Coordinates of C-alpha atoms and ligand atoms in Angstrom, one line a residue:
Chain D
X1 CA 19.9 146.0 123.6
X2 CA 17.1 147.5 121.6
X3 CA 18.6 146.4 118.3
X4 CA 18.6 142.8 119.5
X5 CA 15.0 143.3 120.5
X6 CA 14.3 144.4 117.0
X7 CA 16.2 141.4 115.7
X8 CA 14.3 139.2 118.0
X9 CA 10.9 140.4 116.9
X10 CA 11.8 139.8 113.3
X11 CA 13.3 136.5 114.2
X12 CA 9.9 135.3 115.5
X13 CA 8.4 135.6 112.1
X14 CA 11.4 134.7 110.0
X15 CA 13.3 131.7 111.1
X16 CA 14.9 129.9 108.2
X17 CA 18.2 130.5 106.5
X18 CA 16.4 131.8 103.4
X19 CA 14.8 134.6 105.3
X20 CA 18.2 135.5 106.8
X21 CA 19.5 135.9 103.4
X22 CA 16.6 138.2 102.7
X23 CA 17.6 140.3 105.7
X24 CA 20.8 140.9 103.8
X25 CA 18.7 141.7 100.8
X26 CA 16.7 144.2 102.7
X27 CA 19.9 146.0 103.8
X28 CA 21.0 146.1 100.2
X29 CA 17.6 147.5 99.1
X30 CA 17.7 150.2 101.8
X31 CA 21.3 151.1 100.8
X32 CA 20.3 151.3 97.1
X33 CA 17.3 153.6 97.9
X34 CA 19.5 155.7 100.3
X35 CA 22.1 156.1 97.6
X36 CA 19.6 157.0 94.9
X37 CA 18.1 159.7 97.2
X38 CA 21.5 161.1 98.1
X39 CA 22.5 161.3 94.4
X40 CA 19.3 163.0 93.4
X41 CA 19.7 165.7 96.0
X42 CA 22.0 168.0 94.1
X43 CA 19.6 167.8 91.1
X44 CA 16.6 168.6 93.1
X45 CA 18.1 171.4 95.2
X46 CA 21.0 173.3 93.6
X47 CA 22.6 174.2 96.9
X48 CA 26.3 174.1 97.4
X49 CA 25.8 174.1 101.1
X50 CA 23.7 170.9 101.0
X51 CA 26.4 169.2 98.9
X52 CA 29.1 170.2 101.3
X53 CA 26.9 169.1 104.3
X54 CA 26.3 165.6 102.9
X55 CA 30.0 165.1 102.1
X56 CA 30.9 166.0 105.7
X57 CA 28.2 163.7 106.9
X58 CA 29.8 160.9 104.8
X59 CA 33.2 161.5 106.4
X60 CA 32.0 161.8 110.0
X61 CA 29.3 159.2 109.6
X62 CA 31.7 156.5 108.5
X63 CA 34.0 157.5 111.3
X64 CA 31.3 157.5 114.0
X65 CA 29.7 154.3 112.8
X66 CA 33.1 152.6 112.9
X67 CA 33.6 153.8 116.4
X68 CA 30.2 152.2 117.3
X69 CA 31.6 148.8 116.2
X70 CA 34.1 149.3 119.1
X71 CA 31.8 151.0 121.6
X72 CA 28.4 149.6 121.0
X73 CA 29.1 146.1 119.7
X74 CA 32.3 145.2 121.5
X75 CA 32.2 147.4 124.6
X76 CA 35.6 148.8 123.8
X77 CA 35.5 152.5 124.7
X78 CA 38.3 154.1 122.6
X79 CA 39.2 157.7 123.2
X80 CA 41.7 157.6 120.4
X81 CA 39.7 156.4 117.4
X82 CA 40.2 159.8 115.7
X83 CA 43.8 158.9 115.1
X84 CA 42.6 156.7 112.2
X85 CA 40.6 159.6 110.8
X86 CA 43.8 161.7 110.8
X87 CA 45.9 158.9 109.6
X88 CA 43.6 158.3 106.7
X89 CA 43.6 162.0 105.7
X90 CA 47.3 162.4 105.9
X91 CA 48.2 159.1 104.3
X92 CA 46.0 159.6 101.4
X93 CA 47.0 163.3 101.0
X94 CA 50.7 162.5 101.2
X95 CA 50.4 159.6 98.8
X96 CA 48.6 161.7 96.2
X97 CA 51.0 164.7 96.6
X98 CA 54.2 162.7 96.6
X99 CA 53.9 159.5 94.7
X100 CA 51.9 160.2 91.6
X101 CA 49.8 157.1 92.3
X102 CA 46.3 156.8 90.9
X103 CA 43.5 157.6 93.4
X104 CA 42.3 154.0 93.7
X105 CA 45.8 152.8 94.4
X106 CA 46.4 155.5 97.0
X107 CA 43.1 154.7 98.6
X108 CA 43.9 151.0 98.9
X109 CA 47.4 151.8 100.2
X110 CA 45.8 154.2 102.8
X111 CA 43.6 151.3 103.9
X112 CA 46.7 149.1 104.3
X113 CA 48.5 151.7 106.3
X114 CA 45.6 152.1 108.6
X115 CA 45.3 148.3 109.0
X116 CA 49.0 148.0 109.9
X117 CA 48.8 151.0 112.3
X118 CA 45.6 149.4 113.8
X119 CA 47.4 146.1 114.2
X120 CA 50.4 147.5 116.0
X121 CA 48.5 149.9 118.2
X122 CA 45.7 147.4 118.8
X123 CA 48.1 144.7 119.8
X124 CA 49.3 147.0 122.6
X125 CA 45.9 148.3 123.6
X126 CA 43.3 145.6 123.4
X127 CA 44.6 143.5 126.3
X128 CA 44.2 146.5 128.7
X129 CA 41.2 146.8 130.9
X130 CA 38.5 149.4 130.2
X131 CA 39.8 152.6 131.5
X132 CA 43.4 151.8 130.6
X133 CA 42.3 150.9 127.1
X134 CA 40.6 154.3 126.8
X135 CA 43.6 156.2 128.1
X136 CA 46.2 154.3 126.1
X137 CA 44.3 154.8 122.8
X138 CA 44.1 158.5 123.8
X139 CA 47.8 158.5 124.3
X140 CA 48.4 157.1 120.8
X141 CA 46.1 159.7 119.4
X142 CA 48.2 162.4 121.0
X143 CA 51.4 160.7 119.9
X144 CA 50.3 160.7 116.3
X145 CA 49.1 164.3 116.5
X146 CA 52.5 165.5 117.9
X147 CA 54.4 163.5 115.2
X148 CA 52.3 165.3 112.6
X149 CA 53.1 168.6 114.2
X150 CA 56.8 168.0 114.5
X151 CA 57.6 166.2 111.3
X152 CA 57.3 169.4 109.4
X153 CA 59.2 168.5 106.2
X154 CA 56.7 165.7 105.6
X155 CA 53.5 166.9 107.0
X156 CA 53.8 170.7 106.9
X157 CA 53.6 170.8 110.7
X158 CA 50.9 173.1 112.1
X159 CA 50.3 174.5 108.6
X160 CA 49.0 171.1 107.4
X161 CA 49.3 169.6 104.0
X162 CA 49.1 172.6 101.7
X163 CA 49.1 173.0 98.0
X164 CA 46.0 170.9 97.3
X165 CA 45.6 167.2 96.6
X166 CA 46.1 166.3 93.0
X167 CA 43.1 164.4 91.5
X168 CA 44.0 162.6 88.4
X169 CA 40.9 161.3 86.5
X170 CA 40.3 157.6 86.9
X171 CA 37.6 155.5 85.2
X172 CA 36.0 158.7 84.0
X173 CA 35.7 160.0 87.5
X174 CA 37.1 163.5 88.2
X175 CA 37.2 164.2 91.9
X176 CA 38.2 167.8 91.0
X177 CA 34.5 168.2 90.0
X178 CA 32.4 168.9 93.0
X179 CA 29.5 166.7 91.8
X180 CA 31.8 163.8 91.1
X181 CA 33.3 164.2 94.6
X182 CA 29.8 164.3 96.0
X183 CA 28.7 161.1 94.3
X184 CA 32.0 159.3 95.2
X185 CA 31.6 160.3 98.9
X186 CA 28.0 159.1 98.9
X187 CA 29.2 155.8 97.3
X188 CA 31.9 155.4 99.9
X189 CA 29.4 156.1 102.7
X190 CA 26.8 153.7 101.5
X191 CA 29.3 150.9 100.7
X192 CA 31.1 151.5 104.0
X193 CA 27.8 151.4 106.0
X194 CA 26.7 148.2 104.1
X195 CA 30.0 146.5 104.9
X196 CA 29.8 147.5 108.6
X197 CA 26.2 146.4 108.8
X198 CA 27.3 143.0 107.4
X199 CA 30.0 142.8 110.0
X200 CA 27.5 143.6 112.7
X201 CA 25.0 140.9 111.6
X202 CA 27.6 138.2 110.8
X203 CA 28.6 135.4 113.2
X204 CA 31.6 137.7 114.0
X205 CA 29.2 140.4 114.9
X206 CA 27.6 138.1 117.5
X207 CA 31.0 137.1 118.7
X208 CA 31.6 140.8 119.4
X209 CA 28.3 141.0 121.4
X210 CA 29.4 138.1 123.5
X211 CA 32.7 139.7 124.2
X212 CA 31.0 142.9 125.2
X213 CA 28.4 141.1 127.4
X214 CA 30.8 138.7 129.2
X215 CA 34.4 138.3 128.0
X216 CA 35.2 135.7 130.6
X217 CA 32.3 133.5 129.5
X218 CA 33.2 134.1 125.9
X219 CA 36.7 132.7 126.5
X220 CA 35.4 129.7 128.3
X221 CA 33.3 128.7 125.3
X222 CA 36.4 128.9 123.1
X223 CA 36.5 132.5 121.9
X224 CA 40.0 134.0 121.6
X225 CA 38.9 137.3 123.1
X226 CA 42.1 139.1 122.5
X227 CA 42.2 138.2 118.8
X228 CA 38.5 139.2 118.3
X229 CA 39.1 142.6 119.9
X230 CA 42.2 143.1 117.8
X231 CA 40.3 142.2 114.6
X232 CA 37.5 144.6 115.3
X233 CA 40.0 147.3 116.3
X234 CA 41.8 147.0 112.9
X235 CA 38.5 146.9 110.9
X236 CA 37.1 149.9 112.7
X237 CA 40.3 151.8 112.1
X238 CA 40.2 151.1 108.4
X239 CA 36.6 152.4 108.1
X240 CA 37.5 155.5 110.1
X241 CA 40.4 156.2 107.8
X242 CA 38.0 156.2 104.8
X243 CA 36.2 159.1 106.6
X244 CA 39.6 160.8 106.7
X245 CA 40.1 160.2 103.0
X246 CA 36.8 161.9 102.2
X247 CA 37.7 164.8 104.5
X248 CA 41.1 165.3 102.8
X249 CA 39.5 165.4 99.4
X250 CA 36.8 167.7 100.7
X251 CA 39.2 170.3 102.1
X252 CA 41.9 169.4 99.6
X253 CA 44.5 168.9 102.3
X254 CA 44.9 167.6 105.8
X255 CA 45.3 169.6 109.0
X256 CA 46.6 168.6 112.4
X257 CA 43.1 169.1 113.8
X258 CA 42.0 165.9 111.9
X259 CA 44.3 164.0 114.2
X260 CA 43.7 165.9 117.3
X261 CA 42.0 164.2 120.3
X262 CA 38.9 166.4 119.9
X263 CA 38.0 164.3 116.8
X264 CA 37.7 161.2 119.0
X265 CA 35.7 163.3 121.4
X266 CA 33.3 164.3 118.7
X267 CA 33.0 160.6 117.7
X268 CA 32.0 159.7 121.2
X269 CA 29.6 162.6 121.4
X270 CA 28.0 161.6 118.1
X271 CA 27.5 158.1 119.5
X272 CA 25.9 159.5 122.6
X273 CA 23.6 161.7 120.5
X274 CA 22.5 159.0 118.1
X275 CA 22.8 156.1 120.5
X276 CA 24.9 152.9 120.3
X277 CA 22.2 150.2 120.4
X278 CA 21.1 150.6 116.8
X279 CA 23.3 150.3 113.8
X280 CA 22.0 153.6 112.3
X281 CA 22.3 155.6 115.6
X282 CA 25.7 157.0 114.9
X283 CA 24.6 158.1 111.4
X284 CA 21.7 160.0 112.9
X285 CA 24.0 161.4 115.6
X286 CA 26.3 162.6 112.8
X287 CA 23.6 164.5 111.1
X288 CA 22.4 166.0 114.4
X289 CA 25.8 167.1 115.4
X290 CA 26.6 168.7 112.1
X291 CA 23.3 170.6 112.0
X292 CA 23.8 171.7 115.6
X293 CA 27.4 172.7 114.8
X294 CA 26.5 174.7 111.7
X295 CA 23.5 176.5 113.3
X296 CA 25.2 177.1 116.6
X297 CA 28.4 178.5 115.1
X298 CA 26.3 180.8 112.8
X299 CA 24.1 182.1 115.6
X300 CA 26.5 182.5 118.5
X301 CA 30.1 182.5 119.5
X302 CA 29.2 180.3 122.5
X303 CA 29.1 177.1 120.5
X304 CA 30.7 175.1 123.3
X305 CA 28.0 176.0 125.8
X306 CA 25.2 174.9 123.4
X307 CA 26.9 171.6 122.7
X308 CA 27.5 171.1 126.4
X309 CA 23.8 171.7 127.2
X310 CA 22.8 169.3 124.5
X311 CA 25.2 166.6 125.8
X312 CA 23.7 167.1 129.3
X313 CA 20.2 166.8 127.9
X314 CA 21.0 163.4 126.2
X315 CA 23.2 162.1 129.0
X316 CA 21.1 163.2 132.0
X317 CA 17.7 163.8 130.5
X318 CA 17.1 160.9 128.1
X319 CA 20.0 158.8 129.5
X320 CA 20.4 157.4 126.0
X321 CA 20.9 158.4 122.4
X322 CA 18.1 159.6 120.1
X323 CA 17.7 156.3 118.2
X324 CA 17.8 154.2 121.4
X325 CA 15.0 156.4 122.6
X326 CA 13.0 156.1 119.4
X327 CA 13.4 152.3 119.3
X328 CA 12.4 151.8 122.9
X329 CA 9.4 154.1 122.5
X330 CA 8.4 152.1 119.4
X331 CA 8.8 148.8 121.2
X332 CA 6.7 150.0 124.1
X333 CA 4.0 151.2 121.9
X334 CA 4.0 147.9 120.0
X335 CA 3.9 145.9 123.3
X336 CA 1.0 148.0 124.5
X337 CA -0.9 147.5 121.3
X338 CA -0.4 143.7 121.5
X339 CA -1.6 143.6 125.1
X340 CA -4.7 145.5 124.1
X341 CA -5.3 143.0 121.3
X342 CA -5.0 140.1 123.6
X343 CA -7.2 141.6 126.2
X344 CA -10.0 142.3 123.9
Chain H
X1 CA 40.5 110.1 131.0
X2 CA 41.3 113.2 133.1
X3 CA 44.3 112.8 135.3
X4 CA 45.2 115.4 137.8
X5 CA 48.8 114.9 139.0
X6 CA 50.1 116.7 142.1
X7 CA 48.8 120.2 141.3
X8 CA 49.1 123.1 143.8
X9 CA 48.1 126.7 143.7
X10 CA 48.7 129.4 146.3
X11 CA 47.2 132.9 146.6
X12 CA 49.7 134.8 148.7
X13 CA 49.9 132.7 151.8
X14 CA 46.7 130.7 151.1
X15 CA 47.2 127.3 149.7
X16 CA 44.0 127.0 147.8
X17 CA 45.0 123.8 146.2
X18 CA 47.7 121.7 147.9
X19 CA 49.2 118.7 146.1
X20 CA 46.0 117.3 144.6
X21 CA 46.1 114.1 142.6
X22 CA 42.9 112.6 141.2
X23 CA 41.9 110.4 138.3
X24 CA 38.5 110.8 136.6
X25 CA 37.8 107.8 134.3
X26 CA 35.7 108.4 131.1
X27 CA 32.0 108.4 131.7
X28 CA 32.1 108.7 135.5
X29 CA 30.0 111.0 137.6
X30 CA 31.8 112.5 140.5
X31 CA 30.8 115.0 143.2
X32 CA 33.3 117.3 144.8
X33 CA 32.3 118.4 148.3
X34 CA 34.1 120.4 151.0
X35 CA 33.4 123.3 153.3
X36 CA 33.4 127.0 152.1
X37 CA 36.9 128.0 151.0
X38 CA 38.1 124.4 150.6
X39 CA 39.4 125.1 147.1
X40 CA 36.6 123.5 145.1
X41 CA 36.2 126.4 142.6
X42 CA 39.9 126.9 142.5
X43 CA 40.3 123.2 141.5
X44 CA 37.9 123.8 138.5
X45 CA 39.7 127.1 137.7
X46 CA 43.0 125.2 137.5
X47 CA 41.6 122.5 135.2
X48 CA 40.0 125.0 132.8
X49 CA 42.9 127.3 132.6
X50 CA 41.6 130.3 134.5
X51 CA 44.6 129.9 136.8
X52 CA 47.9 128.2 136.1
X53 CA 48.9 125.8 138.7
X54 CA 52.2 126.5 140.6
X55 CA 53.1 122.9 139.9
X56 CA 51.7 119.6 138.7
X57 CA 50.2 118.3 135.5
X58 CA 46.6 118.1 134.2
X59 CA 46.4 115.4 131.6
X60 CA 43.4 114.9 129.3
X61 CA 43.7 111.7 127.3
X62 CA 47.5 112.0 127.7
X63 CA 47.8 115.7 126.7
X64 CA 49.0 118.2 129.3
X65 CA 46.6 121.1 129.7
X66 CA 48.8 123.2 132.0
X67 CA 49.8 126.5 130.4
X68 CA 47.1 126.4 127.8
X69 CA 44.5 129.2 127.6
X70 CA 40.9 128.7 128.5
X71 CA 39.7 128.7 124.8
X72 CA 42.3 126.1 124.0
X73 CA 41.3 123.9 126.9
X74 CA 37.7 124.2 125.8
X75 CA 38.6 123.0 122.4
X76 CA 40.3 120.0 123.9
X77 CA 36.9 119.1 125.4
X78 CA 36.7 120.4 128.9
X79 CA 33.6 122.5 129.4
X80 CA 32.4 124.3 132.5
X81 CA 29.5 126.2 134.1
X82 CA 30.0 128.7 136.9
X83 CA 29.1 129.0 140.5
X84 CA 27.4 132.3 139.7
X85 CA 25.6 131.9 136.4
X86 CA 27.8 133.3 133.7
X87 CA 25.8 134.2 130.6
X88 CA 25.4 136.8 127.9
X89 CA 22.7 139.2 129.3
X90 CA 21.6 140.9 126.1
X91 CA 21.5 137.9 123.9
X92 CA 18.4 135.7 123.7
X93 CA 18.5 132.1 124.9
X94 CA 18.5 130.9 121.3
X95 CA 21.1 133.4 120.1
X96 CA 23.3 132.3 122.9
X97 CA 23.1 128.7 121.8
X98 CA 23.4 129.4 118.1
X99 CA 26.5 131.6 118.7
X100 CA 28.1 129.0 120.9
X101 CA 27.7 126.3 118.4
X102 CA 29.1 128.6 115.8
X103 CA 32.2 129.1 118.0
X104 CA 32.6 125.4 118.4
X105 CA 32.4 124.9 114.6
X106 CA 35.2 127.5 114.3
X107 CA 32.9 130.0 112.7
X108 CA 33.1 132.7 115.4
X109 CA 35.0 135.0 113.0
X110 CA 33.0 134.5 109.8
X111 CA 32.3 137.9 108.3
X112 CA 30.7 137.2 104.9
X113 CA 27.6 135.3 106.1
X114 CA 24.6 136.3 108.3
X115 CA 24.0 135.1 111.8
X116 CA 22.6 132.6 112.6
X117 CA 24.2 130.0 110.4
X118 CA 21.8 127.2 109.4
X119 CA 24.3 124.5 110.3
X120 CA 24.2 125.6 114.0
X121 CA 20.5 125.2 114.4
X122 CA 20.1 121.6 115.0
X123 CA 22.5 121.3 117.8
X124 CA 21.3 124.5 119.4
X125 CA 17.7 123.3 119.4
X126 CA 18.7 119.9 120.6
X127 CA 20.5 121.3 123.7
X128 CA 17.7 123.7 124.5
X129 CA 15.2 120.9 124.3
X130 CA 17.3 118.7 126.5
X131 CA 17.6 121.3 129.2
X132 CA 14.0 122.4 129.0
X133 CA 14.7 125.9 127.8
X134 CA 13.1 125.5 124.4
X135 CA 10.0 127.5 125.2
X136 CA 12.1 130.4 126.5
X137 CA 14.3 130.6 123.4
X138 CA 13.1 134.1 122.5
X139 CA 13.8 135.5 126.0
X140 CA 16.8 137.7 126.6
X141 CA 19.1 135.9 129.0
X142 CA 18.9 138.8 131.5
X143 CA 15.2 138.4 131.9
X144 CA 15.4 134.7 132.9
X145 CA 14.9 133.5 136.4
X146 CA 17.9 132.5 138.5
X147 CA 17.4 128.8 137.9
X148 CA 17.0 129.3 134.2
X149 CA 20.1 131.3 134.1
X150 CA 22.0 128.5 135.7
X151 CA 20.5 126.1 133.1
X152 CA 21.6 128.4 130.3
X153 CA 25.1 128.5 131.7
X154 CA 25.1 124.7 131.7
X155 CA 23.6 124.6 128.2
X156 CA 26.5 126.9 127.1
X157 CA 29.0 124.3 128.3
X158 CA 27.0 121.3 127.0
X159 CA 26.3 122.6 123.5
X160 CA 30.0 122.4 122.8
X161 CA 29.9 118.6 123.2
X162 CA 32.6 118.4 125.9
X163 CA 34.3 115.2 126.9
X164 CA 34.5 116.5 130.5
X165 CA 31.9 118.7 132.0
X166 CA 32.6 120.7 135.2
X167 CA 29.6 122.1 137.0
X168 CA 30.3 124.5 139.9
X169 CA 27.4 124.2 142.3
X170 CA 24.6 123.8 139.7
X171 CA 22.1 124.2 142.5
X172 CA 23.6 127.3 144.1
X173 CA 21.0 129.8 145.3
X174 CA 18.0 127.5 144.7
X175 CA 15.1 126.4 146.9
X176 CA 14.9 122.7 147.9
X177 CA 12.4 121.8 145.2
X178 CA 14.2 123.5 142.4
X179 CA 17.4 121.9 143.6
X180 CA 16.1 118.4 143.1
X181 CA 14.7 119.3 139.7
X182 CA 18.1 120.7 138.7
X183 CA 20.0 117.7 140.0
X184 CA 17.7 115.3 138.2
X185 CA 18.5 117.1 135.1
X186 CA 22.2 116.9 135.7
X187 CA 21.9 113.2 136.4
X188 CA 19.8 112.7 133.2
X189 CA 22.5 114.6 131.2
X190 CA 25.1 112.3 132.5
X191 CA 23.2 109.1 131.6
X192 CA 22.2 110.4 128.2
X193 CA 25.4 112.1 127.0
X194 CA 27.8 109.6 128.6
X195 CA 30.3 112.3 129.4
X196 CA 32.7 112.6 132.3
X197 CA 30.8 114.8 134.7
X198 CA 32.3 116.5 137.8
X199 CA 30.1 118.7 139.9
X200 CA 30.5 120.7 143.1
X201 CA 27.6 120.4 145.6
X202 CA 27.0 121.5 149.2
X203 CA 23.9 119.5 149.8
X204 CA 24.9 116.1 151.3
X205 CA 21.5 114.5 150.6
X206 CA 21.9 115.3 147.0
X207 CA 25.5 114.1 146.8
X208 CA 24.9 110.8 148.5
X209 CA 21.8 110.1 146.5
X210 CA 23.2 110.7 143.0
X211 CA 27.0 110.6 142.9
X212 CA 28.6 107.2 142.5
X213 CA 31.9 108.8 143.4
X214 CA 32.8 111.5 145.8
X215 CA 35.9 113.6 146.4
X216 CA 36.2 115.5 149.6
X217 CA 38.4 118.6 149.6
X218 CA 39.5 120.4 152.8
X219 CA 42.0 123.3 153.1
X220 CA 43.0 122.6 149.5
X221 CA 43.9 118.9 150.1
X222 CA 42.1 115.8 149.1
X223 CA 40.7 114.5 152.4
X224 CA 39.1 111.4 151.0
X225 CA 37.7 109.8 147.8
X226 CA 35.4 106.9 147.3
X227 CA 31.8 105.7 147.0
X228 CA 29.1 107.3 149.2
X229 CA 29.3 104.4 151.7
X230 CA 33.1 104.8 152.0
X231 CA 32.8 108.5 152.4
X232 CA 30.1 108.2 155.1
X233 CA 32.2 105.8 157.0
X234 CA 35.5 107.7 156.7
X235 CA 36.5 109.0 160.1
X236 CA 38.5 111.9 158.8
X237 CA 35.5 113.1 156.8
X238 CA 33.2 112.7 159.7
X239 CA 35.6 114.7 161.8
X240 CA 36.2 117.5 159.4
X241 CA 33.0 117.9 157.6
X242 CA 30.1 115.7 158.1
X243 CA 30.5 116.0 161.9
X244 CA 30.1 119.7 161.8
X245 CA 27.2 119.5 159.4
X246 CA 25.4 117.1 161.8
X247 CA 26.1 119.4 164.7
X248 CA 24.7 122.3 162.7
X249 CA 21.8 120.2 161.8
X250 CA 21.2 119.2 165.5
X251 CA 21.6 122.8 166.7
Ligands
ATP1 N1 41.6 134.7 142.6 C1 41.9 134.5 143.9 N2 42.7 135.4 144.5 C2 43.0 135.2 145.8 N3 42.5 134.2 146.6 C3 41.7 133.3 146.0 C4 41.3 133.4 144.7 N4 40.4 132.4 144.4 C5 40.3 131.7 145.5 N5 41.0 132.2 146.5 C6 41.1 131.7 147.9 O1 41.4 130.3 147.8 C7 40.6 129.6 148.7 C8 39.7 128.6 148.1 O2 38.7 129.3 147.4 P1 37.6 128.6 146.5 O3 36.8 129.7 145.8 O4 38.3 127.6 145.6 O5 36.7 127.8 147.5 P2 35.4 127.0 147.4 O6 35.7 125.6 147.9 O7 34.9 127.0 146.0 O8 34.4 127.7 148.3 P3 32.8 128.0 148.2 O9 32.2 126.7 148.7 O10 32.6 129.1 149.1 O11 32.5 128.3 146.8 C9 39.9 130.7 149.5 O12 40.6 131.0 150.7 C10 39.9 131.9 148.6 O13 39.8 133.1 149.4
MG2 MG1 33.3 127.8 145.0

């Protein structure tokens, strides 16, 4: 994996524990800079379209990156990850509409609901072999979608959650204000990415890689493969549901499409676009897909055809995602440079 | 002390292991030999929990291993390497070791710290040194030669500090010279680590040279056990196994 290559090259220079801690520090620094840049955008360009775009990137980016924890790091190809996106949107929306809870309380409760759903669904799915795992997660996605459609008194059926989501002010934050919502979304995105990055670079993250590479060997060195898969399934589901929460706040409601299987498909597609061998790949894929989506739908009715062609280009042409491609190209260049150095 | 008591395992109609009873005293080195399909790998698979025996008991220091999962059995101190090297292709040699030590220290699910954990370094480095993989620590496992992959597989078992180490054909797929180097390493491990080591081997020269104890399996049954001299002199073994080898050698 290219990311491991990158890790390795840095590992050659930095070896001690102190330097590892500074790797975490570097992530923090990048996150802080990223957050500062994002927050300054609305002040530099007063564009409502840009603000909306970034909020959607936050929602889909969290979702797609969490899917990469399953696909790229653990080798679990879920076709139903979108269920957590939908679950997050509906849980949060319903809690806000019906319980009068504060936003932070509803947010935490939404995380809990996703965790429990992830635990139950994961317990059934993660023992299954690849293709069955994919299909059964897809089946759960469809199940949740049809429950949302048919439980009309609670969910509003195909009309979705209507009437808006109340946004009581908390800690001086008013999510009814578009700028506040923007900053809150960016904060959730940056914190979510940081946490997932930490998971990926933790001992647990390497356990995931071992399970992906060779689950049999992993179990014969003492790893409880089933438990590890269940744990990452639950964690990824929780992060995906945060994406759903952002989306529900953005559209002030929740719609059955949020829980439809096409959301999972888009997640897979984003991962193909951006690549699964780098942590940041899915985030890059998200930005690409949303740009593609917005321009294609503006220019033509044949949005599906354009997406199809782009998928084929990445799948058949590059045979990898954009970031995989970039990292490999960079590594090759570096290797060439170093051979030139040694030969002269 | 590893005591195998009357274990059997059938696959459909094939009795891969048939009423096998064997004792392996602490610190012994035993070779398991037998023709292809004799049930040698199955024997290891039963001990390590890959398969559950149809009947019988597998006692490690008085504790029954039957019905336990592979990770549990590893934690009780039975480590193994595989006939076909079983490694983590995308991890580097060093990462493989560091992660394995982390698993053994019950830190496989630690989320709040960064890999690698400093407390895993010493043991990882020590094992790599011992197996001669230290200079390849930055290599990704998939780029290693066949022999080094077999060594890494053994290192993975060894780094967990097992009481009992099972090596399924450590020399499989190697040329004559590499074979001897590997087997010397195995022998050195045994003398240095004082563990109970059981290995499967096809090459009779190797077996007779280094193994103080030999078990002969044939059609799932124990045909004979004993020292190299006893095995060489055993008529049943000559008949069933060595005889054919010599014929093949003569032909
Ligand atoms: N998982 C399995 N399912 C069905 N049959 C099996 C299985 N594993 C082993 N067998 C059968 O059990 C018998 C013993 O196989 P085993 O792999 O233990 O032999 P072996 O002594 O290790 O042979 P080799 O020297 O070729 O490695 C063979 O007949 C094999 O086909
Ligand atoms: Mg075998």
